[in-house]
N, CA, C and O atoms as a MOPAC input file, in Angstrom:
PM7 MOZYME 1SCF
protein

 N    -50.26100 1    48.15600 1    55.62200 1
 C    -50.54300 1    47.18200 1    54.57600 1
 C    -49.26900 1    46.39200 1    54.29900 1
 O    -48.18400 1    46.95900 1    54.17300 1
 N    -49.42200 1    45.08900 1    54.20800 1
 C    -48.26200 1    44.24500 1    53.90900 1
 C    -47.82700 1    44.46100 1    52.46500 1
 O    -48.63300 1    44.79500 1    51.59600 1
 N    -46.54300 1    44.26300 1    52.23400 1
 C    -45.96600 1    44.46600 1    50.90800 1
 C    -46.68300 1    43.61600 1    49.85000 1
 O    -46.96900 1    44.09800 1    48.75400 1
 N    -46.97400 1    42.34300 1    50.18300 1
 C    -47.60900 1    41.45900 1    49.19500 1
 C    -49.04000 1    41.92300 1    48.88800 1
 O    -49.49500 1    41.79900 1    47.75100 1
 N    -49.76200 1    42.46400 1    49.90500 1
 C    -51.11000 1    42.99300 1    49.66600 1
 C    -51.05700 1    44.19800 1    48.72700 1
 O    -51.86000 1    44.32700 1    47.80300 1
 N    -50.09100 1    45.07300 1    48.99000 1
 C    -49.92700 1    46.25400 1    48.14000 1
 C    -49.61700 1    45.83400 1    46.70800 1
 O    -50.15300 1    46.39600 1    45.75300 1
 N    -48.76000 1    44.85600 1    46.57900 1
 C    -48.35700 1    44.38200 1    45.24400 1
 C    -49.56300 1    43.83000 1    44.47700 1
 O    -49.73500 1    44.13200 1    43.29600 1
 N    -50.40700 1    43.01500 1    45.14900 1
 C    -51.59600 1    42.46300 1    44.49200 1
 C    -52.57400 1    43.56500 1    44.10300 1
 O    -53.16200 1    43.52900 1    43.02200 1
 N    -52.74200 1    44.53700 1    44.98400 1
 C    -53.64100 1    45.65700 1    44.70900 1
 C    -53.15900 1    46.41200 1    43.47400 1
 O    -53.95100 1    46.78600 1    42.60800 1
 N    -51.87300 1    46.62300 1    43.41000 1
 C    -51.26200 1    47.32200 1    42.28400 1
 C    -51.42800 1    46.51700 1    40.98400 1
 O    -51.79100 1    47.07600 1    39.94900 1
 N    -51.16400 1    45.22300 1    41.04200 1
 C    -51.27500 1    44.37000 1    39.84800 1
 C    -52.72200 1    44.24000 1    39.37900 1
 O    -52.99400 1    44.28300 1    38.17900 1
 N    -53.66300 1    44.07900 1    40.33400 1
 C    -55.08300 1    43.98900 1    39.98400 1
 C    -55.56500 1    45.25000 1    39.27000 1
 O    -56.43900 1    45.19700 1    38.40500 1
 N    -54.97900 1    46.38200 1    39.65000 1
 C    -55.36800 1    47.65400 1    39.04200 1
 C    -54.72400 1    47.84600 1    37.66500 1
 O    -55.03700 1    48.80500 1    36.95900 1
 N    -53.83100 1    46.93900 1    37.28700 1
 C    -53.23100 1    47.00200 1    35.95500 1
 C    -51.85900 1    47.62400 1    35.89000 1
 O    -51.35100 1    47.88300 1    34.79800 1
 N    -51.24400 1    47.87000 1    37.03300 1
 C    -49.90000 1    48.44500 1    37.05400 1
 C    -48.87900 1    47.32400 1    37.21900 1
 O    -49.05600 1    46.43000 1    38.04600 1
 N    -47.81500 1    47.37900 1    36.42900 1
 C    -46.81300 1    46.32300 1    36.46100 1
 C    -45.65900 1    46.61700 1    37.41200 1
 O    -44.97300 1    45.70500 1    37.87600 1
 N    -45.45600 1    47.89200 1    37.69400 1
 C    -44.34800 1    48.24600 1    38.58400 1
 C    -44.61400 1    49.58200 1    39.26800 1
 O    -45.58200 1    50.27900 1    38.96500 1
 N    -43.72400 1    49.91500 1    40.20000 1
 C    -43.87800 1    51.14000 1    40.98700 1
 C    -43.75400 1    52.39000 1    40.12500 1
 O    -44.38200 1    53.41000 1    40.40700 1
 N    -42.93900 1    52.30800 1    39.07200 1
 C    -42.74000 1    53.46000 1    38.19400 1
 C    -44.05600 1    53.84500 1    37.50000 1
 O    -44.39500 1    55.02600 1    37.42600 1
 N    -44.79900 1    52.84300 1    36.99200 1
 C    -46.09000 1    53.10500 1    36.35000 1
 C    -47.08000 1    53.72300 1    37.33600 1
 O    -47.81300 1    54.65400 1    37.00300 1
 N    -47.08400 1    53.18600 1    38.55000 1
 C    -47.99100 1    53.68000 1    39.58500 1
 C    -47.64600 1    55.12300 1    39.95800 1
 O    -48.53300 1    55.96500 1    40.09400 1
 N    -46.36600 1    55.39600 1    40.11900 1
 C    -45.92200 1    56.74900 1    40.45200 1
 C    -46.31600 1    57.72900 1    39.34800 1
 O    -46.77400 1    58.83700 1    39.62800 1
 N    -46.14000 1    57.32400 1    38.11600 1
 C    -46.49800 1    58.18600 1    36.98200 1
 C    -48.00600 1    58.46700 1    36.97400 1
 O    -48.42000 1    59.60700 1    36.76100 1
 N    -48.82300 1    57.44300 1    37.20300 1
 C    -50.27400 1    57.60300 1    37.19100 1
 C    -50.74700 1    58.58200 1    38.27200 1
 O    -51.56900 1    59.45900 1    38.00400 1
 N    -50.22000 1    58.42700 1    39.50300 1
 C    -50.63700 1    59.28200 1    40.61500 1
 C    -49.83800 1    60.58200 1    40.71600 1
 O    -50.06500 1    61.39500 1    41.61100 1
 N    -48.90700 1    60.76200 1    39.79000 1
 C    -48.07000 1    61.96700 1    39.74300 1
 C    -47.32000 1    62.18800 1    41.05600 1
 O    -47.32200 1    63.28000 1    41.62500 1
 N    -46.68200 1    61.11900 1    41.51300 1
 C    -45.83700 1    61.16400 1    42.70700 1
 C    -44.49500 1    60.53600 1    42.34300 1
 O    -44.32100 1    60.00300 1    41.24700 1
 N    -43.56100 1    60.60800 1    43.26800 1
 C    -42.25100 1    60.00400 1    43.01400 1
 C    -42.29000 1    58.51100 1    43.33000 1
 O    -43.17900 1    58.03100 1    44.03400 1
 N    -41.32100 1    57.79800 1    42.80000 1
 C    -41.20900 1    56.36800 1    43.11500 1
 C    -40.91100 1    56.15800 1    44.59400 1
 O    -41.29100 1    55.14300 1    45.17900 1
 N    -40.22300 1    57.13400 1    45.19200 1
 C    -39.94400 1    57.05700 1    46.62700 1
 C    -41.26000 1    57.08100 1    47.41500 1
 O    -41.39400 1    56.37300 1    48.41400 1
 N    -42.22600 1    57.88600 1    46.97600 1
 C    -43.53500 1    57.94500 1    47.63400 1
 C    -44.23700 1    56.59400 1    47.52900 1
 O    -44.84100 1    56.12800 1    48.49500 1
 N    -44.15900 1    55.97400 1    46.37000 1
 C    -44.78300 1    54.66100 1    46.17800 1
 C    -44.12600 1    53.63600 1    47.09100 1
 O    -44.81900 1    52.82500 1    47.70500 1
 N    -42.81300 1    53.66000 1    47.19000 1
 C    -42.11100 1    52.73100 1    48.09900 1
 C    -42.52800 1    52.99600 1    49.54800 1
 O    -42.65300 1    52.07000 1    50.34900 1
 N    -42.74000 1    54.26300 1    49.86700 1
 C    -43.20200 1    54.62800 1    51.20100 1
 C    -44.60300 1    54.05600 1    51.45700 1
 O    -44.88500 1    53.61000 1    52.56900 1
 N    -45.47400 1    54.06200 1    50.45800 1
 C    -46.81300 1    53.48600 1    50.58300 1
 C    -46.72500 1    51.99000 1    50.89400 1
 O    -47.53200 1    51.45000 1    51.65000 1
 N    -45.72700 1    51.33600 1    50.29600 1
 C    -45.57200 1    49.89400 1    50.50900 1
 C    -45.17700 1    49.56400 1    51.94100 1
 O    -45.65400 1    48.58300 1    52.51000 1
 N    -44.31400 1    50.37500 1    52.51800 1
 C    -43.80700 1    50.06500 1    53.85600 1
 C    -44.62400 1    50.71500 1    54.96000 1
 O    -44.72000 1    50.17500 1    56.06200 1
 N    -45.20500 1    51.85300 1    54.67700 1
 C    -45.99800 1    52.54700 1    55.69100 1
 C    -47.47400 1    52.41000 1    55.36900 1
 O    -47.94800 1    51.32200 1    55.04300 1
 N    -48.18600 1    53.49900 1    55.46100 1
 C    -49.63200 1    53.45200 1    55.26500 1
 C    -50.01800 1    54.00200 1    53.89300 1
 O    -49.58800 1    55.08400 1    53.49200 1
 N    -50.83100 1    53.23500 1    53.19600 1
 C    -51.33700 1    53.65200 1    51.89000 1
 C    -52.49700 1    54.62200 1    52.11200 1
 O    -53.41500 1    54.29900 1    52.86600 1
 N    -52.48800 1    55.81000 1    51.47600 1
 C    -53.61000 1    56.74600 1    51.63500 1
 C    -54.92400 1    56.09900 1    51.18000 1
 O    -54.95400 1    55.35400 1    50.20000 1
 N    -56.01200 1    56.39700 1    51.91000 1
 C    -57.31400 1    55.80100 1    51.58600 1
 C    -57.73700 1    56.10200 1    50.15500 1
 O    -58.30400 1    55.24400 1    49.47800 1
 N    -57.46600 1    57.30900 1    49.69800 1
 C    -57.87200 1    57.67600 1    48.33900 1
 C    -57.15100 1    56.82300 1    47.29500 1
 O    -57.74700 1    56.42400 1    46.29500 1
 N    -55.88200 1    56.54900 1    47.52800 1
 C    -55.10200 1    55.72100 1    46.60400 1
 C    -55.59300 1    54.28000 1    46.66900 1
 O    -55.75500 1    53.62600 1    45.63900 1
 N    -55.82800 1    53.79300 1    47.87500 1
 C    -56.33100 1    52.43100 1    48.05200 1
 C    -57.68000 1    52.25900 1    47.34300 1
 O    -57.88700 1    51.28400 1    46.62100 1
 N    -58.59000 1    53.21000 1    47.55300 1
 C    -59.91300 1    53.14200 1    46.91500 1
 C    -59.79200 1    53.18500 1    45.39500 1
 O    -60.47300 1    52.44100 1    44.69000 1
 N    -58.93400 1    54.04900 1    44.90300 1
 C    -58.73800 1    54.15500 1    43.45200 1
 C    -58.20300 1    52.84600 1    42.87800 1
 O    -58.67600 1    52.38900 1    41.83700 1
 N    -57.22900 1    52.24600 1    43.54000 1
 C    -56.66400 1    50.98300 1    43.06500 1
 C    -57.69800 1    49.85500 1    43.12100 1
 O    -57.76500 1    49.02300 1    42.21600 1
 N    -58.50700 1    49.83100 1    44.19300 1
 C    -59.55400 1    48.80900 1    44.28800 1
 C    -60.55900 1    48.95300 1    43.14600 1
 O    -60.92800 1    47.96800 1    42.50600 1
 N    -60.99700 1    50.18700 1    42.89800 1
 C    -61.95600 1    50.42900 1    41.81300 1
 C    -61.36500 1    50.06900 1    40.46000 1
 O    -62.04100 1    49.47900 1    39.61800 1
 N    -60.10400 1    50.42600 1    40.25500 1
 C    -59.44200 1    50.09700 1    38.99100 1
 C    -59.29800 1    48.58400 1    38.82100 1
 O    -59.25400 1    48.07900 1    37.69900 1
 N    -59.22400 1    47.86800 1    39.94400 1
 C    -59.13400 1    46.41200 1    39.92000 1
 C    -60.49600 1    45.73700 1    39.84500 1
 O    -60.58900 1    44.51000 1    39.79200 1
 N    -61.56200 1    46.55300 1    39.84300 1
 C    -62.90600 1    46.00600 1    39.69200 1
 C    -63.61500 1    45.69400 1    40.99400 1
 O    -64.72200 1    45.15700 1    40.96800 1
 N    -63.02100 1    46.00900 1    42.12600 1
 C    -63.64600 1    45.72400 1    43.42000 1
 C    -64.41100 1    46.94800 1    43.89700 1
 O    -63.88800 1    48.06100 1    43.85700 1
 N    -65.64500 1    46.75100 1    44.34700 1
 C    -66.48500 1    47.86200 1    44.78600 1
 C    -66.60400 1    47.95600 1    46.30900 1
 O    -67.37100 1    48.77700 1    46.81300 1
 N    -65.86800 1    47.14100 1    47.04000 1
 C    -65.94800 1    47.11600 1    48.50500 1
 C    -65.70800 1    48.48400 1    49.13900 1
 O    -66.31200 1    48.81000 1    50.16100 1
 N    -64.82900 1    49.28200 1    48.53900 1
 C    -64.48000 1    50.57800 1    49.11800 1
 C    -65.63800 1    51.57000 1    49.07500 1
 O    -65.56000 1    52.62800 1    49.69900 1
 N    -66.70300 1    51.25300 1    48.35800 1
 C    -67.85500 1    52.15400 1    48.26500 1
 C    -68.79300 1    52.01800 1    49.45900 1
 O    -69.73400 1    52.80000 1    49.59700 1
 N    -68.55200 1    51.04700 1    50.31300 1
 C    -69.36400 1    50.87800 1    51.51000 1
 C    -69.96100 1    49.48800 1    51.60900 1
 O    -69.87600 1    48.67500 1    50.68800 1
 N    -70.56300 1    49.24700 1    52.75700 1
 C    -71.09200 1    47.92500 1    53.08900 1
 C    -72.06100 1    47.35100 1    52.04100 1
 O    -71.96000 1    46.16700 1    51.72000 1
 N    -72.99600 1    48.15100 1    51.49600 1
 C    -73.92700 1    47.56800 1    50.51200 1
 C    -73.23800 1    47.01600 1    49.25400 1
 O    -73.81600 1    46.19700 1    48.54000 1
 N    -72.01800 1    47.46100 1    48.98800 1
 C    -71.31300 1    47.05300 1    47.76800 1
 C    -70.27100 1    45.96700 1    48.00400 1
 O    -69.55800 1    45.58500 1    47.07600 1
 N    -70.17200 1    45.46500 1    49.23400 1
 C    -69.17200 1    44.42400 1    49.51400 1
 C    -69.44100 1    43.17700 1    48.68600 1
 O    -70.56000 1    42.66700 1    48.64100 1
 N    -68.39500 1    42.70200 1    48.03700 1
 C    -68.50600 1    41.48500 1    47.24000 1
 C    -68.88200 1    41.72700 1    45.78500 1
 O    -68.78500 1    40.81500 1    44.96400 1
 N    -69.31200 1    42.94600 1    45.45300 1
 C    -69.62500 1    43.25600 1    44.05700 1
 C    -68.33000 1    43.53200 1    43.31200 1
 O    -67.36900 1    44.05400 1    43.87600 1
 N    -68.32200 1    43.17200 1    42.03500 1
 C    -67.14200 1    43.40700 1    41.18800 1
 C    -67.55200 1    44.01500 1    39.85800 1
 O    -68.62600 1    43.73100 1    39.32800 1
 N    -66.68400 1    44.84800 1    39.33500 1
 C    -66.86700 1    45.37800 1    37.99000 1
 C    -66.05800 1    44.52500 1    37.03000 1
 O    -64.89900 1    44.20600 1    37.29500 1
 N    -66.66100 1    44.16600 1    35.93800 1
 C    -65.93100 1    43.50300 1    34.86600 1
 C    -66.07600 1    44.40900 1    33.65100 1
 O    -66.89600 1    45.32700 1    33.67400 1
 N    -65.31500 1    44.18400 1    32.60600 1
 C    -65.48700 1    45.02900 1    31.42200 1
 C    -66.90100 1    44.94200 1    30.82400 1
 O    -67.34600 1    45.86700 1    30.14500 1
 N    -67.59800 1    43.83900 1    31.07600 1
 C    -68.92100 1    43.64800 1    30.48900 1
 C    -70.07800 1    43.97500 1    31.42900 1
 O    -71.15500 1    44.34700 1    30.96400 1
 N    -69.87700 1    43.84300 1    32.75300 1
 C    -71.01900 1    43.92000 1    33.66400 1
 C    -70.57200 1    44.16300 1    35.09900 1
 O    -69.38000 1    44.23500 1    35.40200 1
 N    -71.58000 1    44.28700 1    35.98400 1
 C    -71.35200 1    44.28500 1    37.42600 1
 C    -71.72400 1    42.88400 1    37.89800 1
 O    -72.79500 1    42.37500 1    37.56700 1
 N    -70.83700 1    42.26700 1    38.67100 1
 C    -71.10300 1    40.93100 1    39.19200 1
 C    -71.47700 1    41.03700 1    40.66000 1
 O    -70.76400 1    41.66200 1    41.44500 1
 N    -72.59700 1    40.42600 1    41.03200 1
 C    -73.03000 1    40.44300 1    42.42800 1
 C    -72.30900 1    39.34400 1    43.19300 1
 O    -71.74800 1    38.43500 1    42.58200 1
 N    -72.31600 1    39.41200 1    44.52500 1
 C    -71.68800 1    38.34700 1    45.31800 1
 C    -72.33800 1    36.98600 1    45.08200 1
 O    -71.71400 1    35.95200 1    45.31800 1
 N    -73.59700 1    36.98200 1    44.61300 1
 C    -74.30000 1    35.73000 1    44.33700 1
 C    -73.94800 1    35.15000 1    42.97300 1
 O    -74.37900 1    34.04700 1    42.63600 1
 N    -73.15900 1    35.89500 1    42.18000 1
 C    -72.78200 1    35.40800 1    40.86500 1
 C    -73.69500 1    35.88000 1    39.74600 1
 O    -73.55600 1    35.43700 1    38.60600 1
 N    -74.63300 1    36.77800 1    40.05800 1
 C    -75.49700 1    37.33700 1    39.02200 1
 C    -74.75900 1    38.46600 1    38.31700 1
 O    -73.92900 1    39.14500 1    38.92200 1
 N    -75.06100 1    38.66400 1    37.04300 1
 C    -74.44600 1    39.72900 1    36.26800 1
 C    -75.50100 1    40.73400 1    35.84900 1
 O    -76.59700 1    40.35800 1    35.43200 1
 N    -75.16900 1    42.02200 1    35.95900 1
 C    -76.05800 1    43.09200 1    35.53500 1
 C    -75.30600 1    43.85300 1    34.44700 1
 O    -74.23400 1    44.40500 1    34.69200 1
 N    -75.86900 1    43.87600 1    33.26400 1
 C    -75.21700 1    44.49500 1    32.11700 1
 C    -75.68800 1    45.93600 1    31.93800 1
 O    -76.76600 1    46.30300 1    32.40500 1
 N    -74.88800 1    46.74300 1    31.26800 1
 C    -75.19800 1    48.16100 1    31.07600 1
 C    -76.56100 1    48.35300 1    30.41900 1
 O    -77.30400 1    49.25500 1    30.80800 1
 N    -76.90300 1    47.53400 1    29.44100 1
 C    -78.19200 1    47.69900 1    28.77100 1
 C    -79.35400 1    47.41400 1    29.72000 1
 O    -80.44400 1    47.96000 1    29.55100 1
 N    -79.11700 1    46.54300 1    30.73500 1
 C    -80.16700 1    46.27700 1    31.72400 1
 C    -80.36500 1    47.48800 1    32.63600 1
 O    -81.49400 1    47.83100 1    32.98800 1
 N    -79.28100 1    48.12100 1    33.00900 1
 C    -79.37600 1    49.31200 1    33.84900 1
 C    -80.13000 1    50.40500 1    33.09800 1
 O    -80.98700 1    51.08000 1    33.66800 1
 N    -79.80700 1    50.57600 1    31.81800 1
 C    -80.50900 1    51.58400 1    31.01500 1
 C    -81.99400 1    51.27000 1    30.87600 1
 O    -82.80900 1    52.18600 1    30.76300 1
 N    -82.35300 1    50.00200 1    30.88300 1
 C    -83.74900 1    49.59300 1    30.67100 1
 C    -84.59800 1    49.65000 1    31.94300 1
 O    -85.82200 1    49.54500 1    31.86300 1
 N    -83.98200 1    49.81200 1    33.10100 1
 C    -84.73900 1    49.77700 1    34.35600 1
 C    -85.88700 1    50.78700 1    34.36100 1
 O    -87.00100 1    50.44500 1    34.75700 1
 N    -85.63900 1    52.00100 1    33.93700 1
 C    -86.69800 1    53.02900 1    33.94700 1
 C    -87.88200 1    52.59400 1    33.08900 1
 O    -89.03300 1    52.81900 1    33.46200 1
 N    -87.61000 1    51.97700 1    31.95200 1
 C    -88.68400 1    51.52900 1    31.06600 1
 C    -89.45200 1    50.35400 1    31.66700 1
 O    -90.66800 1    50.24200 1    31.50500 1
 N    -88.73000 1    49.48700 1    32.35600 1
 C    -89.37300 1    48.34000 1    33.00600 1
 C    -90.32500 1    48.83700 1    34.09800 1
 O    -91.46300 1    48.37800 1    34.19300 1
 N    -89.85100 1    49.77400 1    34.91700 1
 C    -90.71200 1    50.35000 1    35.95800 1
 C    -91.94600 1    51.00000 1    35.34600 1
 O    -93.06400 1    50.81400 1    35.82700 1
 N    -91.73000 1    51.75800 1    34.28600 1
 C    -92.83800 1    52.44500 1    33.61900 1
 C    -93.84400 1    51.44300 1    33.06800 1
 O    -95.04800 1    51.60400 1    33.26400 1
 N    -93.36600 1    50.42200 1    32.38800 1
 C    -94.24300 1    49.40900 1    31.79500 1
 C    -95.00200 1    48.61900 1    32.86500 1
 O    -96.14100 1    48.20800 1    32.64400 1
 N    -94.37300 1    48.41000 1    34.01700 1
 C    -95.00900 1    47.64400 1    35.07900 1
 C    -95.85500 1    48.52900 1    36.00400 1
 O    -96.54900 1    48.02900 1    36.88900 1
 N    -95.78900 1    49.83100 1    35.79100 1
 C    -96.55300 1    50.74900 1    36.62500 1
 C    -96.01500 1    50.83700 1    38.04800 1
 O    -96.78000 1    50.99500 1    39.00000 1
 N    -94.72000 1    50.73600 1    38.18600 1
 C    -94.08200 1    50.75700 1    39.50300 1
 C    -93.50300 1    52.14700 1    39.76200 1
 O    -92.82400 1    52.71500 1    38.90600 1
 N    -93.77600 1    52.68200 1    40.93500 1
 C    -93.16200 1    53.93500 1    41.34400 1
 C    -91.79500 1    53.61200 1    41.92300 1
 O    -91.69000 1    52.98000 1    42.97400 1
 N    -90.76000 1    54.04400 1    41.23900 1
 C    -89.39500 1    53.69700 1    41.63200 1
 C    -89.07000 1    54.16600 1    43.05100 1
 O    -88.50100 1    53.39800 1    43.82600 1
 N    -89.40900 1    55.38500 1    43.40500 1
 C    -89.08000 1    55.91500 1    44.73200 1
 C    -89.72800 1    55.07500 1    45.82900 1
 O    -89.10000 1    54.77600 1    46.84500 1
 N    -90.98600 1    54.69700 1    45.61700 1
 C    -91.68500 1    53.89200 1    46.61900 1
 C    -91.05300 1    52.49600 1    46.73700 1
 O    -90.86600 1    51.98600 1    47.84200 1
 N    -90.73200 1    51.89700 1    45.61400 1
 C    -90.11300 1    50.57400 1    45.60700 1
 C    -88.74900 1    50.61400 1    46.30000 1
 O    -88.43700 1    49.73600 1    47.10500 1
 N    -87.94100 1    51.62100 1    45.99200 1
 C    -86.61300 1    51.72500 1    46.60400 1
 C    -86.70900 1    51.89100 1    48.11500 1
 O    -85.92800 1    51.29500 1    48.85600 1
 N    -87.65600 1    52.69500 1    48.57300 1
 C    -87.85700 1    52.87400 1    50.01400 1
 C    -88.25400 1    51.55300 1    50.65800 1
 O    -87.74900 1    51.19500 1    51.72200 1
 N    -89.15700 1    50.83500 1    50.01000 1
 C    -89.60900 1    49.55700 1    50.54100 1
 C    -88.44600 1    48.55300 1    50.60200 1
 O    -88.27500 1    47.86900 1    51.61000 1
 N    -87.66400 1    48.46600 1    49.54700 1
 C    -86.54800 1    47.51800 1    49.50300 1
 C    -85.44700 1    47.89100 1    50.49000 1
 O    -84.79000 1    47.01500 1    51.05400 1
 N    -85.24900 1    49.17700 1    50.69600 1
 C    -84.21500 1    49.63900 1    51.62300 1
 C    -84.53700 1    49.21200 1    53.05200 1
 O    -83.63600 1    48.96700 1    53.85500 1
 N    -85.82700 1    49.12600 1    53.35800 1
 C    -86.25400 1    48.78300 1    54.71500 1
 C    -86.43100 1    47.28700 1    54.93600 1
 O    -86.88200 1    46.88000 1    56.00700 1
 N    -86.08800 1    46.45800 1    53.95700 1
 C    -86.21300 1    45.01100 1    54.11200 1
 C    -84.84000 1    44.38900 1    54.29400 1
 O    -83.82600 1    44.97700 1    53.91800 1
 N    -84.81400 1    43.21600 1    54.86200 1
 C    -83.57700 1    42.48000 1    55.04800 1
 C    -83.28300 1    41.70600 1    53.76900 1
 O    -84.16800 1    41.03200 1    53.24300 1
 N    -82.05100 1    41.79100 1    53.25900 1
 C    -81.72200 1    41.05500 1    52.04800 1
 C    -81.88000 1    39.54600 1    52.24600 1
 O    -81.62100 1    39.02300 1    53.32900 1
 N    -82.29900 1    38.87200 1    51.21300 1
 C    -82.46400 1    37.42300 1    51.24700 1
 C    -81.09700 1    36.78000 1    51.04200 1
 O    -80.38100 1    37.10800 1    50.09500 1
 N    -80.74700 1    35.87600 1    51.92600 1
 C    -79.49800 1    35.15100 1    51.79900 1
 C    -79.75400 1    33.87700 1    51.02300 1
 O    -80.50000 1    33.00800 1    51.47400 1
 N    -79.13800 1    33.76400 1    49.85600 1
 C    -79.35400 1    32.57600 1    49.03700 1
 C    -78.26100 1    31.55800 1    49.27600 1
 O    -77.07300 1    31.88100 1    49.26900 1
 N    -78.68600 1    30.31600 1    49.49000 1
 C    -77.71800 1    29.22400 1    49.58700 1
 C    -77.53500 1    28.58600 1    48.23300 1
 O    -76.42300 1    28.22500 1    47.84600 1
 N    -78.62500 1    28.44800 1    47.52000 1
 C    -78.61900 1    27.80400 1    46.21500 1
 C    -79.62800 1    28.54500 1    45.35300 1
 O    -80.59500 1    29.10100 1    45.87300 1
 N    -79.42100 1    28.55900 1    44.07900 1
 C    -80.31000 1    29.30200 1    43.18900 1
 C    -81.68500 1    28.66100 1    43.07600 1
 O    -82.68100 1    29.36500 1    42.90600 1
 N    -81.75500 1    27.34600 1    43.16700 1
 C    -83.04300 1    26.65900 1    43.02900 1
 C    -83.44500 1    26.03300 1    44.34500 1
 O    -82.61100 1    25.46900 1    45.05400 1
 N    -84.71600 1    26.13100 1    44.67000 1
 C    -85.23100 1    25.48100 1    45.86900 1
 C    -85.59400 1    24.04600 1    45.53900 1
 O    -86.08000 1    23.74200 1    44.44900 1
 N    -85.35200 1    23.18500 1    46.48700 1
 C    -85.77100 1    21.80200 1    46.31500 1
 C    -87.24600 1    21.71700 1    46.64700 1
 O    -87.77300 1    22.59100 1    47.33400 1
 N    -87.91900 1    20.68800 1    46.17500 1
 C    -89.35600 1    20.53800 1    46.39800 1
 C    -89.74700 1    20.62600 1    47.86200 1
 O    -90.71000 1    21.31400 1    48.20100 1
 N    -89.01800 1    19.94200 1    48.73700 1
 C    -89.39200 1    19.96500 1    50.15600 1
 C    -89.20600 1    21.35300 1    50.76200 1
 O    -89.94200 1    21.72100 1    51.67900 1
 N    -88.22100 1    22.14700 1    50.26300 1
 C    -88.05400 1    23.51300 1    50.75700 1
 C    -89.22500 1    24.38000 1    50.32800 1
 O    -89.70800 1    25.19700 1    51.11100 1
 N    -89.68300 1    24.21600 1    49.10700 1
 C    -90.81800 1    24.98000 1    48.61800 1
 C    -92.04700 1    24.65600 1    49.44700 1
 O    -92.76900 1    25.56100 1    49.86500 1
 N    -92.29400 1    23.37400 1    49.68900 1
 C    -93.44600 1    22.96100 1    50.49800 1
 C    -93.33400 1    23.49500 1    51.92000 1
 O    -94.33500 1    23.92700 1    52.49300 1
 N    -92.14700 1    23.47400 1    52.49700 1
 C    -91.94700 1    23.96300 1    53.85800 1
 C    -92.24000 1    25.45200 1    53.92900 1
 O    -92.89600 1    25.90800 1    54.86500 1
 N    -91.76100 1    26.21700 1    52.95000 1
 C    -92.01100 1    27.65100 1    52.93000 1
 C    -93.49700 1    27.95100 1    52.80000 1
 O    -94.02200 1    28.81900 1    53.49800 1
 N    -94.17000 1    27.24300 1    51.91700 1
 C    -95.60300 1    27.45100 1    51.72600 1
 C    -96.35000 1    27.13700 1    53.01500 1
 O    -97.25200 1    27.87900 1    53.40400 1
 N    -95.98300 1    26.03900 1    53.68400 1
 C    -96.62700 1    25.66000 1    54.94500 1
 C    -96.41900 1    26.73100 1    56.00500 1
 O    -97.35900 1    27.08700 1    56.71600 1
 N    -95.20000 1    27.25000 1    56.12000 1
 C    -94.89400 1    28.28400 1    57.09800 1
 C    -95.70100 1    29.55600 1    56.81600 1
 O    -96.22200 1    30.19000 1    57.73300 1
 N    -95.79400 1    29.91900 1    55.52100 1
 C    -96.53300 1    31.11800 1    55.15200 1
 C    -97.99800 1    30.97400 1    55.48700 1
 O    -98.62400 1    31.93400 1    55.93600 1
 N    -98.56000 1    29.79600 1    55.27900 1
 C    -99.97100 1    29.55700 1    55.60400 1
 C   -100.19600 1    29.67200 1    57.10700 1
 O   -101.19700 1    30.23800 1    57.54700 1
 N    -99.24800 1    29.12400 1    57.90900 1
 C    -99.38100 1    29.19700 1    59.36100 1
 C    -99.31500 1    30.64400 1    59.86300 1
 O   -100.04100 1    31.02400 1    60.78100 1
 N    -98.45000 1    31.43100 1    59.25800 1
 C    -98.29300 1    32.82200 1    59.68600 1
 C    -99.46500 1    33.69200 1    59.25500 1
 O    -99.76800 1    34.68400 1    59.91800 1
 N   -100.11300 1    33.34900 1    58.18400 1
 C   -101.19900 1    34.17500 1    57.66900 1
 C   -102.50200 1    33.93500 1    58.42400 1
 O   -103.41700 1    34.75200 1    58.32500 1
 N   -102.61500 1    32.84000 1    59.17600 1
 C   -103.85900 1    32.54800 1    59.91800 1
 C   -103.80400 1    33.08600 1    61.31200 1
 O   -104.76000 1    32.93100 1    62.07200 1

């Protein structure tokens, strides 16, 4: 890892200097300097990324997601708030949706790539036309 990358990772996680980082991880400052010049342990890297709000280290499905103090931000710019996460079970119950079945179905589908949040009229018409052709 380059020194400047390590420095940004450290700053994003809220540490101002190597001494603070060493104290947090209960290592010596020499160890922190060694991380800068050599290889940063994966566990330390993941911890710093999470502390900085980045969820990429959790795996491919989480790439581009960020934690903020208020919510989880998706790569598309959508925000999911804690109260929404708590309400999901009630929404499923009210809608009569079996969560396990829905999750299995969604897991086996390809995610939709959005270019823009709103479709233009001609895009909507084109999609409807294509769907009609495929259904016959």
